[in-house]
C-alpha cells in the first residue's frame, strides 16, 4: 500500500468531496473550506481546508466559520485539522481564535482484504455478536458505550437511531453480548463511491478487555466491508487503540487533531 497515494485518495474523496455523515446534515463549500452543518446532536465542523488556504487568508477564514456556526446557535463546532494541512501554523491560529485542541488521533488505514481473516479473531467463549437493527439494539449499544467509556451516550443513541431510520444501508452497528449483558460495541460507516469504510467505537467494558473482542469486531466489520466492495478501512485512533490496530496491519497516514470552538455564554 502506497501511503502517499492512499492519503491523497482519502483527502480527495473523504474530505475535499465529503458527503454528509448522516441524514439531516449538509456539506457546504466555503471558499477553500468544506464544512458539515447539522443539528445539535450531529457532528458539525470543518472537514477540509484546501492548499489554497494560505497564511494571508487563514485568519479571516477562521473568523468567518466562527460567525457562521455561532449564528446557527450551535453550542460548539470542530475544526478537524490534519498534520499535513496548510498553512503550517494553522493550529496556532485556531488556538489564537479561541479553539481548544482535544488530544490528537492517528489516521490509520488498512486494505480490507488483509483484515477479513485475522488470526485469533474468534469471539471469546460465551460471547455472541448481535447486529443493531432497532431501538432495543441501540439502547444496548449505548449501555455498552457508557460502561466502557464512563461517558453519556445520548449523542451516540441519537446518531444510531437516525442512521437506522434513514440510511441503514450505509451503516453497520454491533453489540457483543455475554450472559445477556452488553460488553462491547462497535459501528462502521460506509461511504459509497469513496472506497473507504470508517470504523468507530470498539469500546469494551473493563472486565472483558484483553480477551480479543476488539480484534473480533474489527475482523467482522472488515468482512462486511469486503462483501460490499470497499477497499480500505479507516480509523481515527486514540492512543489506546492505535497500537492494537497497528499490530493488526493498519498504517498511519498522519495525525488529526480536533480543535473545538465553544462560543462564550
Tab-separated table of C-alpha atoms in Angstrom:
chain	number	residue	atom	x	y	z
A	1	UNK	CA	0.000	0.000	0.000
A	2	UNK	CA	1.472	3.356	-1.098
A	3	UNK	CA	0.676	5.575	1.862
A	4	UNK	CA	1.097	8.828	-0.068
A	5	UNK	CA	-1.335	7.689	-2.758
A	6	UNK	CA	-3.860	6.442	-0.217
A	7	UNK	CA	-3.630	9.688	1.737
A	8	UNK	CA	-4.242	11.688	-1.442
A	9	UNK	CA	-7.241	9.471	-2.206
A	10	UNK	CA	-8.537	9.939	1.339
A	11	UNK	CA	-8.146	13.717	1.157
A	12	UNK	CA	-9.887	13.911	-2.195
A	13	UNK	CA	-12.816	11.577	-1.590
A	14	UNK	CA	-13.415	11.838	2.160
A	15	UNK	CA	-12.563	15.478	2.789
A	16	UNK	CA	-12.493	17.710	-0.280
A	17	UNK	CA	-15.539	15.979	-1.763
A	18	UNK	CA	-17.052	14.926	1.539
A	19	UNK	CA	-20.611	13.670	1.717
A	20	UNK	CA	-22.962	14.244	4.646
A	21	UNK	CA	-22.175	11.886	7.507
A	22	UNK	CA	-25.819	11.155	8.052
A	23	UNK	CA	-29.410	12.149	7.365
A	24	UNK	CA	-30.405	15.709	8.151
A	25	UNK	CA	-26.930	17.203	7.674
A	26	UNK	CA	-25.460	19.164	4.781
A	27	UNK	CA	-21.978	19.576	3.367
A	28	UNK	CA	-21.170	23.118	2.281
A	29	UNK	CA	-18.209	24.652	0.451
A	30	UNK	CA	-16.949	27.985	1.760
A	31	UNK	CA	-14.073	29.085	-0.459
A	32	UNK	CA	-11.120	26.763	0.263
A	33	UNK	CA	-13.031	25.093	3.115
A	34	UNK	CA	-15.568	22.273	3.267
A	35	UNK	CA	-17.817	22.077	6.317
A	36	UNK	CA	-20.630	19.937	7.646
A	37	UNK	CA	-23.689	21.518	9.207
A	38	UNK	CA	-26.394	19.620	11.047
A	39	UNK	CA	-28.496	19.644	14.187
A	40	UNK	CA	-27.271	19.912	17.786
A	41	UNK	CA	-26.741	16.140	18.085
A	42	UNK	CA	-24.891	15.854	14.767
A	43	UNK	CA	-21.190	16.418	14.149
A	44	UNK	CA	-20.653	20.000	12.997
A	45	UNK	CA	-17.337	21.245	11.716
A	46	UNK	CA	-14.669	21.823	9.091
A	47	UNK	CA	-13.548	18.667	7.282
A	48	UNK	CA	-11.250	20.174	4.640
A	49	UNK	CA	-9.009	23.184	4.270
A	50	UNK	CA	-7.538	23.184	0.797
A	51	UNK	CA	-3.925	24.017	-0.088
A	52	UNK	CA	-5.100	27.386	-1.397
A	53	UNK	CA	-5.799	28.451	2.205
A	54	UNK	CA	-2.626	30.489	2.696
A	55	UNK	CA	-1.333	32.437	5.661
A	56	UNK	CA	-2.808	35.668	4.357
A	57	UNK	CA	-6.363	34.287	4.278
A	58	UNK	CA	-6.405	31.829	7.168
A	59	UNK	CA	-7.376	34.200	9.989
A	60	UNK	CA	-10.267	35.669	8.009
A	61	UNK	CA	-11.474	32.176	7.087
A	62	UNK	CA	-11.380	31.112	10.751
A	63	UNK	CA	-13.391	34.177	11.820
A	64	UNK	CA	-15.956	33.506	9.090
A	65	UNK	CA	-16.536	29.972	10.351
A	66	UNK	CA	-16.945	31.168	13.937
A	67	UNK	CA	-19.537	33.683	12.763
A	68	UNK	CA	-21.319	31.069	10.654
A	69	UNK	CA	-21.730	28.405	13.332
A	70	UNK	CA	-22.415	30.913	16.093
A	71	UNK	CA	-25.210	32.451	14.026
A	72	UNK	CA	-26.748	28.979	13.715
A	73	UNK	CA	-26.786	28.699	17.507
A	74	UNK	CA	-24.506	25.702	17.853
A	75	UNK	CA	-23.106	25.119	21.325
A	76	UNK	CA	-19.828	24.048	19.735
A	77	UNK	CA	-18.246	23.044	16.458
A	78	UNK	CA	-14.971	21.440	15.422
A	79	UNK	CA	-12.177	22.174	13.001
A	80	UNK	CA	-10.660	18.812	12.109
A	81	UNK	CA	-7.008	19.632	11.490
A	82	UNK	CA	-4.693	17.102	9.831
A	83	UNK	CA	-0.921	17.121	10.284
A	84	UNK	CA	-0.329	17.783	6.576
A	85	UNK	CA	-2.798	20.690	6.311
A	86	UNK	CA	-1.603	24.157	5.426
A	87	UNK	CA	-0.638	26.745	6.426
A	88	UNK	CA	1.779	25.014	8.765
A	89	UNK	CA	0.797	27.241	11.718
A	90	UNK	CA	-2.961	26.703	11.307
A	91	UNK	CA	-3.186	25.068	14.728
A	92	UNK	CA	-1.636	28.108	16.376
A	93	UNK	CA	-4.063	30.357	14.527
A	94	UNK	CA	-7.024	28.271	15.675
A	95	UNK	CA	-5.881	28.472	19.299
A	96	UNK	CA	-5.463	32.237	18.998
A	97	UNK	CA	-9.060	32.444	17.743
A	98	UNK	CA	-10.415	30.589	20.776
A	99	UNK	CA	-10.361	26.948	19.657
A	100	UNK	CA	-9.166	24.345	22.153
A	101	UNK	CA	-7.444	21.175	20.896
A	102	UNK	CA	-8.592	17.762	22.037
A	103	UNK	CA	-5.959	15.004	22.150
A	104	UNK	CA	-4.625	14.185	18.672
A	105	UNK	CA	-5.598	10.946	16.990
A	106	UNK	CA	-3.738	8.852	14.428
A	107	UNK	CA	-5.278	8.486	10.984
A	108	UNK	CA	-4.896	4.771	10.256
A	109	UNK	CA	-5.803	2.875	7.082
A	110	UNK	CA	-5.600	-0.782	6.085
A	111	UNK	CA	-6.634	-2.762	2.991
A	112	UNK	CA	-9.890	-4.564	3.713
A	113	UNK	CA	-8.708	-7.930	2.388
A	114	UNK	CA	-5.852	-8.011	4.909
A	115	UNK	CA	-8.278	-7.935	7.835
A	116	UNK	CA	-11.033	-10.363	6.910
A	117	UNK	CA	-9.275	-13.428	8.341
A	118	UNK	CA	-7.171	-12.146	11.205
A	119	UNK	CA	-5.512	-14.860	13.299
A	120	UNK	CA	-7.117	-15.189	16.703
A	121	UNK	CA	-10.162	-13.141	15.721
A	122	UNK	CA	-12.704	-15.577	17.102
A	123	UNK	CA	-15.099	-14.499	19.819
A	124	UNK	CA	-14.400	-15.461	23.445
A	125	UNK	CA	-16.460	-18.351	24.783
A	126	UNK	CA	-19.915	-17.232	25.852
A	127	UNK	CA	-19.930	-14.092	23.697
A	128	UNK	CA	-22.151	-13.534	20.662
A	129	UNK	CA	-22.405	-10.607	18.256
A	130	UNK	CA	-25.819	-9.023	17.864
A	131	UNK	CA	-26.478	-6.746	14.888
A	132	UNK	CA	-28.102	-3.471	15.926
A	133	UNK	CA	-31.228	-3.030	13.819
A	134	UNK	CA	-33.784	-1.383	16.112
A	135	UNK	CA	-34.274	0.838	19.151
A	136	UNK	CA	-33.664	-2.025	21.579
A	137	UNK	CA	-30.318	-2.752	19.969
A	138	UNK	CA	-29.404	0.934	20.005
A	139	UNK	CA	-30.127	1.005	23.737
A	140	UNK	CA	-27.828	-1.969	24.328
A	141	UNK	CA	-25.143	-0.252	22.273
A	142	UNK	CA	-25.493	2.928	24.310
A	143	UNK	CA	-25.264	0.959	27.557
A	144	UNK	CA	-22.085	-0.804	26.400
A	145	UNK	CA	-20.603	2.577	25.453
A	146	UNK	CA	-21.410	4.121	28.834
A	147	UNK	CA	-19.982	1.146	30.710
A	148	UNK	CA	-16.822	1.110	28.580
A	149	UNK	CA	-16.042	4.829	28.488
A	150	UNK	CA	-17.896	6.225	31.502
A	151	UNK	CA	-19.470	8.975	29.381
A	152	UNK	CA	-23.044	9.782	28.427
A	153	UNK	CA	-24.184	8.041	25.238
A	154	UNK	CA	-27.047	10.388	24.392
A	155	UNK	CA	-25.476	11.636	21.166
A	156	UNK	CA	-24.483	8.113	20.118
A	157	UNK	CA	-28.032	6.872	20.756
A	158	UNK	CA	-29.451	9.674	18.597
A	159	UNK	CA	-26.984	9.056	15.770
A	160	UNK	CA	-27.587	5.293	15.714
A	161	UNK	CA	-31.369	5.639	15.716
A	162	UNK	CA	-31.237	8.259	12.976
A	163	UNK	CA	-28.991	6.122	10.810
A	164	UNK	CA	-31.176	3.045	11.279
A	165	UNK	CA	-34.265	5.020	10.360
A	166	UNK	CA	-32.991	6.997	7.379
A	167	UNK	CA	-29.872	5.354	5.936
A	168	UNK	CA	-29.500	1.776	7.204
A	169	UNK	CA	-27.687	0.510	4.089
A	170	UNK	CA	-24.613	2.666	4.784
A	171	UNK	CA	-24.289	1.792	8.453
A	172	UNK	CA	-23.321	-1.287	10.462
A	173	UNK	CA	-23.618	-1.494	14.242
A	174	UNK	CA	-22.836	-4.404	16.552
A	175	UNK	CA	-23.122	-5.279	20.218
A	176	UNK	CA	-21.191	-8.114	21.838
A	177	UNK	CA	-23.410	-9.875	24.374
A	178	UNK	CA	-22.266	-12.074	27.264
A	179	UNK	CA	-24.806	-13.604	29.604
A	180	UNK	CA	-27.478	-11.214	28.416
A	181	UNK	CA	-25.294	-8.162	29.089
A	182	UNK	CA	-23.689	-5.844	26.505
A	183	UNK	CA	-19.915	-5.959	26.975
A	184	UNK	CA	-18.662	-4.250	23.808
A	185	UNK	CA	-19.998	-2.326	20.833
A	186	UNK	CA	-18.736	-1.023	17.523
A	187	UNK	CA	-20.025	0.572	14.349
A	188	UNK	CA	-18.935	1.127	10.784
A	189	UNK	CA	-19.824	3.962	8.428
A	190	UNK	CA	-19.834	3.092	4.731
A	191	UNK	CA	-19.029	5.891	2.304
A	192	UNK	CA	-20.325	4.912	-1.152
A	193	UNK	CA	-18.163	5.911	-4.071
A	194	UNK	CA	-15.027	6.505	-1.986
A	195	UNK	CA	-13.629	3.015	-1.413
A	196	UNK	CA	-13.415	3.781	2.333
A	197	UNK	CA	-15.358	2.467	5.302
A	198	UNK	CA	-14.798	4.047	8.706
A	199	UNK	CA	-14.524	2.135	11.970
A	200	UNK	CA	-15.888	3.812	15.087
A	201	UNK	CA	-16.420	2.789	18.677
A	202	UNK	CA	-14.983	-0.552	19.692
A	203	UNK	CA	-15.303	0.181	23.403
A	204	UNK	CA	-15.188	-2.824	25.734
A	205	UNK	CA	-16.129	-2.885	29.415
A	206	UNK	CA	-13.132	-3.209	31.699
A	207	UNK	CA	-13.628	-6.803	32.835
A	208	UNK	CA	-13.763	-8.055	29.238
A	209	UNK	CA	-10.690	-6.274	27.895
A	210	UNK	CA	-7.721	-8.315	26.726
A	211	UNK	CA	-9.863	-11.236	25.538
A	212	UNK	CA	-9.871	-10.498	21.818
A	213	UNK	CA	-13.191	-8.691	21.451
A	214	UNK	CA	-11.655	-5.657	19.776
A	215	UNK	CA	-9.873	-7.853	17.209
A	216	UNK	CA	-13.043	-9.852	16.561
A	217	UNK	CA	-15.097	-6.720	15.964
A	218	UNK	CA	-12.508	-5.363	13.514
A	219	UNK	CA	-12.445	-8.630	11.561
A	220	UNK	CA	-16.236	-8.858	11.430
A	221	UNK	CA	-16.614	-5.339	10.106
A	222	UNK	CA	-13.823	-5.943	7.572
A	223	UNK	CA	-15.734	-8.957	6.253
A	224	UNK	CA	-18.867	-6.868	5.825
A	225	UNK	CA	-16.894	-4.125	4.059
A	226	UNK	CA	-15.312	-6.697	1.727
A	227	UNK	CA	-18.715	-8.160	0.854
A	228	UNK	CA	-19.896	-4.687	-0.126
A	229	UNK	CA	-16.889	-3.912	-2.288
A	230	UNK	CA	-14.907	-1.476	-0.123
A	231	UNK	CA	-11.106	-1.314	-0.453
A	232	UNK	CA	-9.936	0.355	2.764
A	233	UNK	CA	-10.843	0.591	6.419
A	234	UNK	CA	-10.078	3.915	8.102
A	235	UNK	CA	-9.850	4.765	11.808
A	236	UNK	CA	-9.189	7.952	13.760
A	237	UNK	CA	-7.393	6.102	16.519
A	238	UNK	CA	-6.769	7.147	20.100
A	239	UNK	CA	-3.513	6.373	21.859
A	240	UNK	CA	-5.253	3.353	23.396
A	241	UNK	CA	-6.422	1.761	20.142
A	242	UNK	CA	-3.641	2.830	17.748
A	243	UNK	CA	-1.067	0.228	18.964
A	244	UNK	CA	-3.648	-2.555	18.665
A	245	UNK	CA	-4.653	-1.522	15.160
A	246	UNK	CA	-1.035	-1.175	14.067
A	247	UNK	CA	-0.409	-4.761	15.152
A	248	UNK	CA	-3.401	-5.808	13.053
A	249	UNK	CA	-1.878	-4.238	9.941
A	250	UNK	CA	-3.108	-0.638	9.892
A	251	UNK	CA	-0.683	2.019	8.633
A	252	UNK	CA	-0.513	5.631	9.804
A	253	UNK	CA	-1.206	8.352	7.228
A	254	UNK	CA	-0.667	11.164	9.735
A	255	UNK	CA	-2.438	12.620	12.733
A	256	UNK	CA	-5.640	14.562	13.136
A	257	UNK	CA	-6.458	16.951	15.972
A	258	UNK	CA	-9.989	18.080	16.793
A	259	UNK	CA	-9.935	21.812	17.506
A	260	UNK	CA	-13.193	22.642	19.286
A	261	UNK	CA	-14.796	26.076	19.472
A	262	UNK	CA	-17.362	26.717	22.185
A	263	UNK	CA	-18.976	30.160	21.985
A	264	UNK	CA	-18.897	32.171	25.200
A	265	UNK	CA	-22.188	32.014	27.093
